[in-house]
Amino acid sequence: MKKLISLMLALALPLSITACNSTSIPASTTAAAVEETTEAAAETEEASKDEETTEAATTAEETTKAETTKAEETTKAETSKAEETTAAETTKAEETTTAETTKAEETTTEAKTTAKEATVTESDSTENKVINFDEIRSEKTVTIPEWDPSSKAMQSLVEFVSASVDENSKSYIPVKDRIAVFDMDGTLTCETFFTYYDTCMFISYCLEDHPEKVSDDLKQAALELKPGYTAGEALARKFAKAYAGMTVKELYDYAVEFGQKKTPSFNNMRYLDGFYLPMVEVVKYLYDNDYTIYVVSGTERTTTRAIVANSPISEYVSPSHVIGTEFEVKVKGNEEVPSNMDFKYKNGDELVLTGGFIQKNLNANKTIWIEREIGQYPVLAFGNSGSDTSMMNYALDERNPYPAQAYMVVADDDVREWGTQKWDEKSADYEKQGYIPISMKNDFVNIYPEGITRADVQYHEPEVNAAVTETAETSAETTAETQKAA
């Protein structure tokens, strides 16, 4: 403050001098005043310099402080930006990591789910002998042509076969062991009289085609065959006698010739046309799945071979896979020789039927001949009557190393066929025995090819030459008197 007052006085002094030019001032006073003024000016200048220095210092300090503040702000901004960038990158990295982790977890979950489903499927396959049909149908609908899609019998067969060909299934069956056996009459073909193949063939042979080659007794036996007859061993022995002297090839050819005739029980049906379409499709279905098919019939073997070879299943069953009733066969010229060991076959020899009988292939005989000719348990068996139950039971024997199933055809269709069996009764009986019943009425979409229909009348008396009838009747009377006398 002092310096400021001195400065003001110094500035005011010259003005005072100028204003007082007319007044006399002593010299000593003036010099002293000038000296004081000079000293004041000097002090003022020095003060001014000090203030300037101070102001400059203050300004520099403020500038430094400002620059420092700015630098700090810049640093802070950059730090903040860097932190934000780092935070953003960190967040993005965390989000990416989280997304990848989530995706990995989802993938893992899906893998676990798939593995779990596979485990469940494998578990189901292990616990059951057959694949669940609903699972198969969800992937691909599998049906057999000519069968109603809702047929439980057909579905069970598809389940069984699907499991048997699946190498991952506990119920897998190697190709060499996939053996299926079929009865013929009533299972593959029509057997309702007057359509039973070998019986009607015998009648035709004795009464129409070759009455001159058979005895009167055989003619009479043919005349006596009516609905309700018994197709047992006694009748089979008569069949064997009727064909005595025929070569095996001649019997084969006659069976094919007879098959061209039409049965009076159906419209537009030859005897060879009597195969059930749904069962033909079953044979094909099994063949396509690498099953070996055997026909095991109560009909004589050569006749059965002729029927099969001229049927819709000819491509699926070889002659060597036909088992039937056996008639005695020897080399021609040696019919009376007791044993085939007593002579040798020569080039050009003929094999002939002697009229002798070996066995009727029904009941336990079917089991025996399956064992002798196939040599192992079948895994599928198809029949239609009590005479097939031994074959069914053999397949289902607990010693069979593979799962097995047996099916029984029930003749319950009285509109398209001549069936008289009652479904409720028969199906219950078969299920009790462990078989799966097949309803011709409900399971079969079609039974025969288009154009074949049931006739109005099932049985017709055969048209027989009067002379043949008279001879047969005379022979019958003679036989009756002889038996009475005995």
PDB file of C-alpha atoms in Angstrom, residues 16-242:
ATOM      1  CA  SER A  16       2.228  20.924  -8.865  1.00  0.00           C
ATOM      2  CA  ILE A  17       5.435  22.428 -10.193  1.00  0.00           C
ATOM      3  CA  THR A  18       3.853  23.416 -13.399  1.00  0.00           C
ATOM      4  CA  ALA A  19       0.973  25.086 -11.635  1.00  0.00           C
ATOM      5  CA  CYS A  20       3.266  27.155  -9.357  1.00  0.00           C
ATOM      6  CA  ASN A  21       5.789  28.586 -11.899  1.00  0.00           C
ATOM      7  CA  SER A  22       5.199  32.162 -10.628  1.00  0.00           C
ATOM      8  CA  THR A  23       5.999  31.364  -7.014  1.00  0.00           C
ATOM      9  CA  SER A  24       9.611  31.515  -5.870  1.00  0.00           C
ATOM     10  CA  ILE A  25      10.890  28.371  -4.161  1.00  0.00           C
ATOM     11  CA  PRO A  26      14.249  28.225  -2.471  1.00  0.00           C
ATOM     12  CA  ALA A  27      16.910  26.163  -4.383  1.00  0.00           C
ATOM     13  CA  SER A  28      17.708  23.932  -1.482  1.00  0.00           C
ATOM     14  CA  THR A  29      14.117  23.026  -1.080  1.00  0.00           C
ATOM     15  CA  THR A  30      13.730  22.271  -4.699  1.00  0.00           C
ATOM     16  CA  ALA A  31      16.766  20.035  -4.855  1.00  0.00           C
ATOM     17  CA  ALA A  32      15.611  18.182  -1.837  1.00  0.00           C
ATOM     18  CA  ALA A  33      12.227  17.764  -3.379  1.00  0.00           C
ATOM     19  CA  VAL A  34      13.687  16.498  -6.608  1.00  0.00           C
ATOM     20  CA  GLU A  35      15.843  14.091  -4.722  1.00  0.00           C
ATOM     21  CA  GLU A  36      12.886  12.829  -2.764  1.00  0.00           C
ATOM     22  CA  THR A  37      10.890  12.641  -5.910  1.00  0.00           C
ATOM     23  CA  THR A  38      13.611  10.695  -7.644  1.00  0.00           C
ATOM     24  CA  GLU A  39      13.878   8.317  -4.730  1.00  0.00           C
ATOM     25  CA  ALA A  40      10.131   7.904  -4.675  1.00  0.00           C
ATOM     26  CA  ALA A  41      10.087   7.265  -8.369  1.00  0.00           C
ATOM     27  CA  ALA A  42      12.827   4.757  -7.964  1.00  0.00           C
ATOM     28  CA  GLU A  43      10.939   3.058  -5.176  1.00  0.00           C
ATOM     29  CA  THR A  44       7.793   3.204  -7.247  1.00  0.00           C
ATOM     30  CA  GLU A  45       9.575   1.658 -10.204  1.00  0.00           C
ATOM     31  CA  GLU A  46      11.085  -0.959  -7.985  1.00  0.00           C
ATOM     32  CA  ALA A  47       7.702  -1.641  -6.501  1.00  0.00           C
ATOM     33  CA  SER A  48       6.239  -1.818  -9.924  1.00  0.00           C
ATOM     34  CA  LYS A  49       8.901  -4.297 -10.945  1.00  0.00           C
ATOM     35  CA  ASP A  50       8.233  -6.333  -7.843  1.00  0.00           C
ATOM     36  CA  GLU A  51       4.521  -6.328  -8.567  1.00  0.00           C
ATOM     37  CA  GLU A  52       5.146  -7.235 -12.201  1.00  0.00           C
ATOM     38  CA  THR A  53       7.437  -9.987 -11.066  1.00  0.00           C
ATOM     39  CA  THR A  54       4.850 -11.094  -8.570  1.00  0.00           C
ATOM     40  CA  GLU A  55       2.096 -10.873 -11.171  1.00  0.00           C
ATOM     41  CA  ALA A  56       4.277 -12.723 -13.661  1.00  0.00           C
ATOM     42  CA  ALA A  57       5.005 -15.343 -11.050  1.00  0.00           C
ATOM     43  CA  THR A  58       1.345 -15.475 -10.204  1.00  0.00           C
ATOM     44  CA  THR A  59       0.471 -15.740 -13.887  1.00  0.00           C
ATOM     45  CA  ALA A  60       3.091 -18.466 -14.424  1.00  0.00           C
ATOM     46  CA  GLU A  61       1.842 -20.233 -11.354  1.00  0.00           C
ATOM     47  CA  GLU A  62      -1.722 -19.958 -12.564  1.00  0.00           C
ATOM     48  CA  THR A  63      -0.677 -21.106 -16.053  1.00  0.00           C
ATOM     49  CA  THR A  64       1.223 -24.014 -14.598  1.00  0.00           C
ATOM     50  CA  LYS A  65      -1.705 -24.776 -12.384  1.00  0.00           C
ATOM     51  CA  ALA A  66      -4.079 -24.497 -15.360  1.00  0.00           C
ATOM     52  CA  GLU A  67      -1.846 -26.668 -17.498  1.00  0.00           C
ATOM     53  CA  THR A  68      -1.512 -29.104 -14.653  1.00  0.00           C
ATOM     54  CA  THR A  69      -5.279 -29.132 -14.222  1.00  0.00           C
ATOM     55  CA  LYS A  70      -5.754 -29.531 -17.977  1.00  0.00           C
ATOM     56  CA  ALA A  71      -3.189 -32.288 -18.062  1.00  0.00           C
ATOM     57  CA  GLU A  72      -4.881 -33.915 -15.114  1.00  0.00           C
ATOM     58  CA  GLU A  73      -8.239 -33.559 -16.793  1.00  0.00           C
ATOM     59  CA  THR A  74      -6.825 -34.930 -20.035  1.00  0.00           C
ATOM     60  CA  THR A  75      -5.194 -37.762 -18.176  1.00  0.00           C
ATOM     61  CA  LYS A  76      -8.379 -38.332 -16.256  1.00  0.00           C
ATOM     62  CA  ALA A  77     -10.412 -38.239 -19.492  1.00  0.00           C
ATOM     63  CA  GLU A  78      -8.014 -40.582 -21.221  1.00  0.00           C
ATOM     64  CA  THR A  79      -7.947 -42.793 -18.172  1.00  0.00           C
ATOM     65  CA  SER A  80     -11.731 -42.711 -18.034  1.00  0.00           C
ATOM     66  CA  LYS A  81     -11.931 -43.440 -21.763  1.00  0.00           C
ATOM     67  CA  ALA A  82      -9.378 -46.197 -21.428  1.00  0.00           C
ATOM     68  CA  GLU A  83     -11.301 -47.577 -18.473  1.00  0.00           C
ATOM     69  CA  GLU A  84     -14.544 -47.344 -20.424  1.00  0.00           C
ATOM     70  CA  THR A  85     -12.909 -49.003 -23.414  1.00  0.00           C
ATOM     71  CA  THR A  86     -11.427 -51.652 -21.181  1.00  0.00           C
ATOM     72  CA  ALA A  87     -14.755 -52.088 -19.435  1.00  0.00           C
ATOM     73  CA  ALA A  88     -16.548 -52.307 -22.791  1.00  0.00           C
ATOM     74  CA  GLU A  89     -14.029 -54.805 -24.090  1.00  0.00           C
ATOM     75  CA  THR A  90     -14.222 -56.688 -20.849  1.00  0.00           C
ATOM     76  CA  THR A  91     -18.039 -56.669 -21.019  1.00  0.00           C
ATOM     77  CA  LYS A  92     -17.958 -57.788 -24.655  1.00  0.00           C
ATOM     78  CA  ALA A  93     -15.453 -60.476 -23.824  1.00  0.00           C
ATOM     79  CA  GLU A  94     -17.612 -61.561 -20.900  1.00  0.00           C
ATOM     80  CA  GLU A  95     -20.706 -61.574 -23.128  1.00  0.00           C
ATOM     81  CA  THR A  96     -18.847 -63.572 -25.768  1.00  0.00           C
ATOM     82  CA  THR A  97     -17.553 -65.930 -23.146  1.00  0.00           C
ATOM     83  CA  THR A  98     -21.049 -66.215 -21.651  1.00  0.00           C
ATOM     84  CA  ALA A  99     -22.573 -66.831 -25.104  1.00  0.00           C
ATOM     85  CA  GLU A 100     -19.946 -69.453 -25.898  1.00  0.00           C
ATOM     86  CA  THR A 101     -20.411 -71.008 -22.485  1.00  0.00           C
ATOM     87  CA  THR A 102     -24.195 -71.014 -22.942  1.00  0.00           C
ATOM     88  CA  LYS A 103     -23.838 -72.525 -26.406  1.00  0.00           C
ATOM     89  CA  ALA A 104     -21.408 -75.092 -25.060  1.00  0.00           C
ATOM     90  CA  GLU A 105     -23.812 -75.871 -22.226  1.00  0.00           C
ATOM     91  CA  GLU A 106     -26.695 -76.178 -24.702  1.00  0.00           C
ATOM     92  CA  THR A 107     -24.595 -78.447 -26.905  1.00  0.00           C
ATOM     93  CA  THR A 108     -23.627 -80.471 -23.870  1.00  0.00           C
ATOM     94  CA  THR A 109     -27.274 -80.613 -22.774  1.00  0.00           C
ATOM     95  CA  GLU A 110     -28.336 -81.739 -26.237  1.00  0.00           C
ATOM     96  CA  ALA A 111     -25.572 -84.315 -26.269  1.00  0.00           C
ATOM     97  CA  LYS A 112     -26.630 -85.528 -22.820  1.00  0.00           C
ATOM     98  CA  THR A 113     -30.266 -85.626 -23.924  1.00  0.00           C
ATOM     99  CA  THR A 114     -29.357 -87.574 -27.060  1.00  0.00           C
ATOM    100  CA  ALA A 115     -27.176 -89.892 -25.035  1.00  0.00           C
ATOM    101  CA  LYS A 116     -29.956 -90.303 -22.511  1.00  0.00           C
ATOM    102  CA  GLU A 117     -32.477 -91.081 -25.247  1.00  0.00           C
ATOM    103  CA  ALA A 118     -30.035 -93.518 -26.768  1.00  0.00           C
ATOM    104  CA  THR A 119     -29.541 -95.098 -23.362  1.00  0.00           C
ATOM    105  CA  VAL A 120     -33.298 -95.344 -22.851  1.00  0.00           C
ATOM    106  CA  THR A 121     -33.730 -96.869 -26.301  1.00  0.00           C
ATOM    107  CA  GLU A 122     -30.918 -99.285 -25.647  1.00  0.00           C
ATOM    108  CA  SER A 123     -32.407-100.062 -22.274  1.00  0.00           C
ATOM    109  CA  ASP A 124     -35.808-100.690 -23.820  1.00  0.00           C
ATOM    110  CA  SER A 125     -34.191-102.887 -26.441  1.00  0.00           C
ATOM    111  CA  THR A 126     -32.377-104.798 -23.725  1.00  0.00           C
ATOM    112  CA  GLU A 127     -35.449-105.303 -21.579  1.00  0.00           C
ATOM    113  CA  ASN A 128     -37.746-106.390 -24.405  1.00  0.00           C
ATOM    114  CA  LYS A 129     -37.276-109.097 -26.944  1.00  0.00           C
ATOM    115  CA  VAL A 130     -38.962-107.089 -29.683  1.00  0.00           C
ATOM    116  CA  ILE A 131     -38.812-103.465 -30.805  1.00  0.00           C
ATOM    117  CA  ASN A 132     -41.746-101.310 -29.776  1.00  0.00           C
ATOM    118  CA  PHE A 133     -43.951-100.976 -32.868  1.00  0.00           C
ATOM    119  CA  ASP A 134     -45.002 -97.417 -31.983  1.00  0.00           C
ATOM    120  CA  GLU A 135     -41.348 -96.327 -32.127  1.00  0.00           C
ATOM    121  CA  ILE A 136     -40.893 -97.975 -35.504  1.00  0.00           C
ATOM    122  CA  ARG A 137     -44.071 -96.402 -36.842  1.00  0.00           C
ATOM    123  CA  SER A 138     -42.996 -92.935 -35.656  1.00  0.00           C
ATOM    124  CA  GLU A 139     -39.887 -93.221 -37.818  1.00  0.00           C
ATOM    125  CA  LYS A 140     -41.367 -95.051 -40.749  1.00  0.00           C
ATOM    126  CA  THR A 141     -44.742 -96.710 -41.103  1.00  0.00           C
ATOM    127  CA  VAL A 142     -44.194-100.394 -41.780  1.00  0.00           C
ATOM    128  CA  THR A 143     -47.108-102.477 -42.994  1.00  0.00           C
ATOM    129  CA  ILE A 144     -47.485-105.665 -44.992  1.00  0.00           C
ATOM    130  CA  PRO A 145     -49.650-105.391 -48.129  1.00  0.00           C
ATOM    131  CA  GLU A 146     -53.112-106.975 -48.050  1.00  0.00           C
ATOM    132  CA  TRP A 147     -53.237-106.653 -44.253  1.00  0.00           C
ATOM    133  CA  ASP A 148     -55.368-104.221 -42.316  1.00  0.00           C
ATOM    134  CA  PRO A 149     -52.931-101.626 -40.883  1.00  0.00           C
ATOM    135  CA  SER A 150     -54.566-101.990 -37.446  1.00  0.00           C
ATOM    136  CA  SER A 151     -54.025-105.758 -37.361  1.00  0.00           C
ATOM    137  CA  LYS A 152     -52.352-106.680 -34.076  1.00  0.00           C
ATOM    138  CA  ALA A 153     -51.070-109.919 -35.575  1.00  0.00           C
ATOM    139  CA  MET A 154     -49.397-108.086 -38.453  1.00  0.00           C
ATOM    140  CA  GLN A 155     -47.964-105.443 -36.108  1.00  0.00           C
ATOM    141  CA  SER A 156     -46.504-108.089 -33.815  1.00  0.00           C
ATOM    142  CA  LEU A 157     -44.866-109.804 -36.782  1.00  0.00           C
ATOM    143  CA  VAL A 158     -43.318-106.533 -37.973  1.00  0.00           C
ATOM    144  CA  GLU A 159     -42.033-105.851 -34.451  1.00  0.00           C
ATOM    145  CA  PHE A 160     -40.490-109.298 -34.259  1.00  0.00           C
ATOM    146  CA  VAL A 161     -38.853-109.178 -37.674  1.00  0.00           C
ATOM    147  CA  SER A 162     -37.602-105.609 -37.169  1.00  0.00           C
ATOM    148  CA  ALA A 163     -35.902-106.646 -33.939  1.00  0.00           C
ATOM    149  CA  SER A 164     -34.518-109.843 -35.442  1.00  0.00           C
ATOM    150  CA  VAL A 165     -32.655-107.958 -38.200  1.00  0.00           C
ATOM    151  CA  ASP A 166     -31.354-105.168 -35.945  1.00  0.00           C
ATOM    152  CA  GLU A 167     -27.773-105.950 -34.945  1.00  0.00           C
ATOM    153  CA  ASN A 168     -28.081-103.604 -31.967  1.00  0.00           C
ATOM    154  CA  SER A 169     -31.117-105.422 -30.619  1.00  0.00           C
ATOM    155  CA  LYS A 170     -30.996-108.090 -27.955  1.00  0.00           C
ATOM    156  CA  SER A 171     -33.441-110.004 -30.164  1.00  0.00           C
ATOM    157  CA  TYR A 172     -31.116-109.998 -33.184  1.00  0.00           C
ATOM    158  CA  ILE A 173     -31.055-113.293 -35.088  1.00  0.00           C
ATOM    159  CA  PRO A 174     -28.203-114.127 -37.493  1.00  0.00           C
ATOM    160  CA  VAL A 175     -29.280-114.699 -41.100  1.00  0.00           C
ATOM    161  CA  LYS A 176     -28.429-118.403 -41.020  1.00  0.00           C
ATOM    162  CA  ASP A 177     -30.797-118.900 -38.096  1.00  0.00           C
ATOM    163  CA  ARG A 178     -33.795-116.978 -39.460  1.00  0.00           C
ATOM    164  CA  ILE A 179     -35.977-120.006 -40.137  1.00  0.00           C
ATOM    165  CA  ALA A 180     -39.737-119.712 -40.740  1.00  0.00           C
ATOM    166  CA  VAL A 181     -42.015-122.726 -41.213  1.00  0.00           C
ATOM    167  CA  PHE A 182     -45.489-122.641 -42.786  1.00  0.00           C
ATOM    168  CA  ASP A 183     -48.215-125.199 -42.941  1.00  0.00           C
ATOM    169  CA  MET A 184     -49.795-125.121 -46.417  1.00  0.00           C
ATOM    170  CA  ASP A 185     -53.472-126.150 -46.453  1.00  0.00           C
ATOM    171  CA  GLY A 186     -55.573-123.648 -44.514  1.00  0.00           C
ATOM    172  CA  THR A 187     -52.529-121.477 -43.729  1.00  0.00           C
ATOM    173  CA  LEU A 188     -51.204-120.513 -47.145  1.00  0.00           C
ATOM    174  CA  THR A 189     -54.001-121.915 -49.300  1.00  0.00           C
ATOM    175  CA  CYS A 190     -57.691-122.650 -49.148  1.00  0.00           C
ATOM    176  CA  GLU A 191     -58.580-125.991 -47.585  1.00  0.00           C
ATOM    177  CA  THR A 192     -62.325-125.685 -47.191  1.00  0.00           C
ATOM    178  CA  PHE A 193     -63.984-128.589 -48.931  1.00  0.00           C
ATOM    179  CA  PHE A 194     -64.559-128.767 -51.955  1.00  0.00           C
ATOM    180  CA  THR A 195     -61.222-127.039 -52.474  1.00  0.00           C
ATOM    181  CA  TYR A 196     -58.796-129.114 -50.429  1.00  0.00           C
ATOM    182  CA  TYR A 197     -56.124-129.720 -53.036  1.00  0.00           C
ATOM    183  CA  ASP A 198     -54.852-133.265 -52.507  1.00  0.00           C
ATOM    184  CA  THR A 199     -58.271-134.657 -51.546  1.00  0.00           C
ATOM    185  CA  CYS A 200     -59.970-133.223 -54.626  1.00  0.00           C
ATOM    186  CA  MET A 201     -57.013-134.372 -56.740  1.00  0.00           C
ATOM    187  CA  PHE A 202     -57.497-137.931 -55.473  1.00  0.00           C
ATOM    188  CA  ILE A 203     -61.228-137.791 -56.301  1.00  0.00           C
ATOM    189  CA  SER A 204     -60.512-136.458 -59.777  1.00  0.00           C
ATOM    190  CA  TYR A 205     -57.812-139.033 -60.462  1.00  0.00           C
ATOM    191  CA  CYS A 206     -59.944-142.010 -59.361  1.00  0.00           C
ATOM    192  CA  LEU A 207     -63.330-140.970 -60.774  1.00  0.00           C
ATOM    193  CA  GLU A 208     -62.646-138.676 -63.749  1.00  0.00           C
ATOM    194  CA  ASP A 209     -59.137-138.753 -65.151  1.00  0.00           C
ATOM    195  CA  HIS A 210     -57.761-142.277 -64.599  1.00  0.00           C
ATOM    196  CA  PRO A 211     -60.429-144.595 -63.195  1.00  0.00           C
ATOM    197  CA  GLU A 212     -58.880-147.394 -65.275  1.00  0.00           C
ATOM    198  CA  LYS A 213     -55.686-147.232 -63.198  1.00  0.00           C
ATOM    199  CA  VAL A 214     -57.227-147.631 -59.767  1.00  0.00           C
ATOM    200  CA  SER A 215     -59.076-150.365 -57.971  1.00  0.00           C
ATOM    201  CA  ASP A 216     -62.802-150.362 -57.367  1.00  0.00           C
ATOM    202  CA  ASP A 217     -62.113-149.938 -53.672  1.00  0.00           C
ATOM    203  CA  LEU A 218     -60.303-146.670 -54.313  1.00  0.00           C
ATOM    204  CA  LYS A 219     -63.119-145.469 -56.553  1.00  0.00           C
ATOM    205  CA  GLN A 220     -65.557-146.184 -53.788  1.00  0.00           C
ATOM    206  CA  ALA A 221     -63.365-144.384 -51.291  1.00  0.00           C
ATOM    207  CA  ALA A 222     -63.342-141.361 -53.591  1.00  0.00           C
ATOM    208  CA  LEU A 223     -67.146-141.437 -53.896  1.00  0.00           C
ATOM    209  CA  GLU A 224     -67.543-141.496 -50.134  1.00  0.00           C
ATOM    210  CA  LEU A 225     -65.611-138.325 -49.505  1.00  0.00           C
ATOM    211  CA  LYS A 226     -68.113-135.715 -48.327  1.00  0.00           C
ATOM    212  CA  PRO A 227     -67.868-132.533 -46.282  1.00  0.00           C
ATOM    213  CA  GLY A 228     -66.680-133.372 -42.798  1.00  0.00           C
ATOM    214  CA  TYR A 229     -64.353-136.192 -43.866  1.00  0.00           C
ATOM    215  CA  THR A 230     -61.152-136.875 -41.889  1.00  0.00           C
ATOM    216  CA  ALA A 231     -57.882-136.098 -43.658  1.00  0.00           C
ATOM    217  CA  GLY A 232     -55.898-138.534 -41.544  1.00  0.00           C
ATOM    218  CA  GLU A 233     -53.415-141.309 -42.096  1.00  0.00           C
ATOM    219  CA  ALA A 234     -55.991-143.871 -43.285  1.00  0.00           C
ATOM    220  CA  LEU A 235     -57.011-141.665 -46.220  1.00  0.00           C
ATOM    221  CA  ALA A 236     -53.368-140.812 -46.984  1.00  0.00           C
ATOM    222  CA  ARG A 237     -52.631-144.531 -47.357  1.00  0.00           C
ATOM    223  CA  LYS A 238     -55.339-144.719 -50.016  1.00  0.00           C
ATOM    224  CA  PHE A 239     -53.800-141.803 -51.841  1.00  0.00           C
ATOM    225  CA  ALA A 240     -50.473-143.668 -51.897  1.00  0.00           C
ATOM    226  CA  LYS A 241     -52.127-146.749 -53.408  1.00  0.00           C
ATOM    227  CA  ALA A 242     -53.916-144.703 -56.085  1.00  0.00           C
TER     228      ALA A 242
END
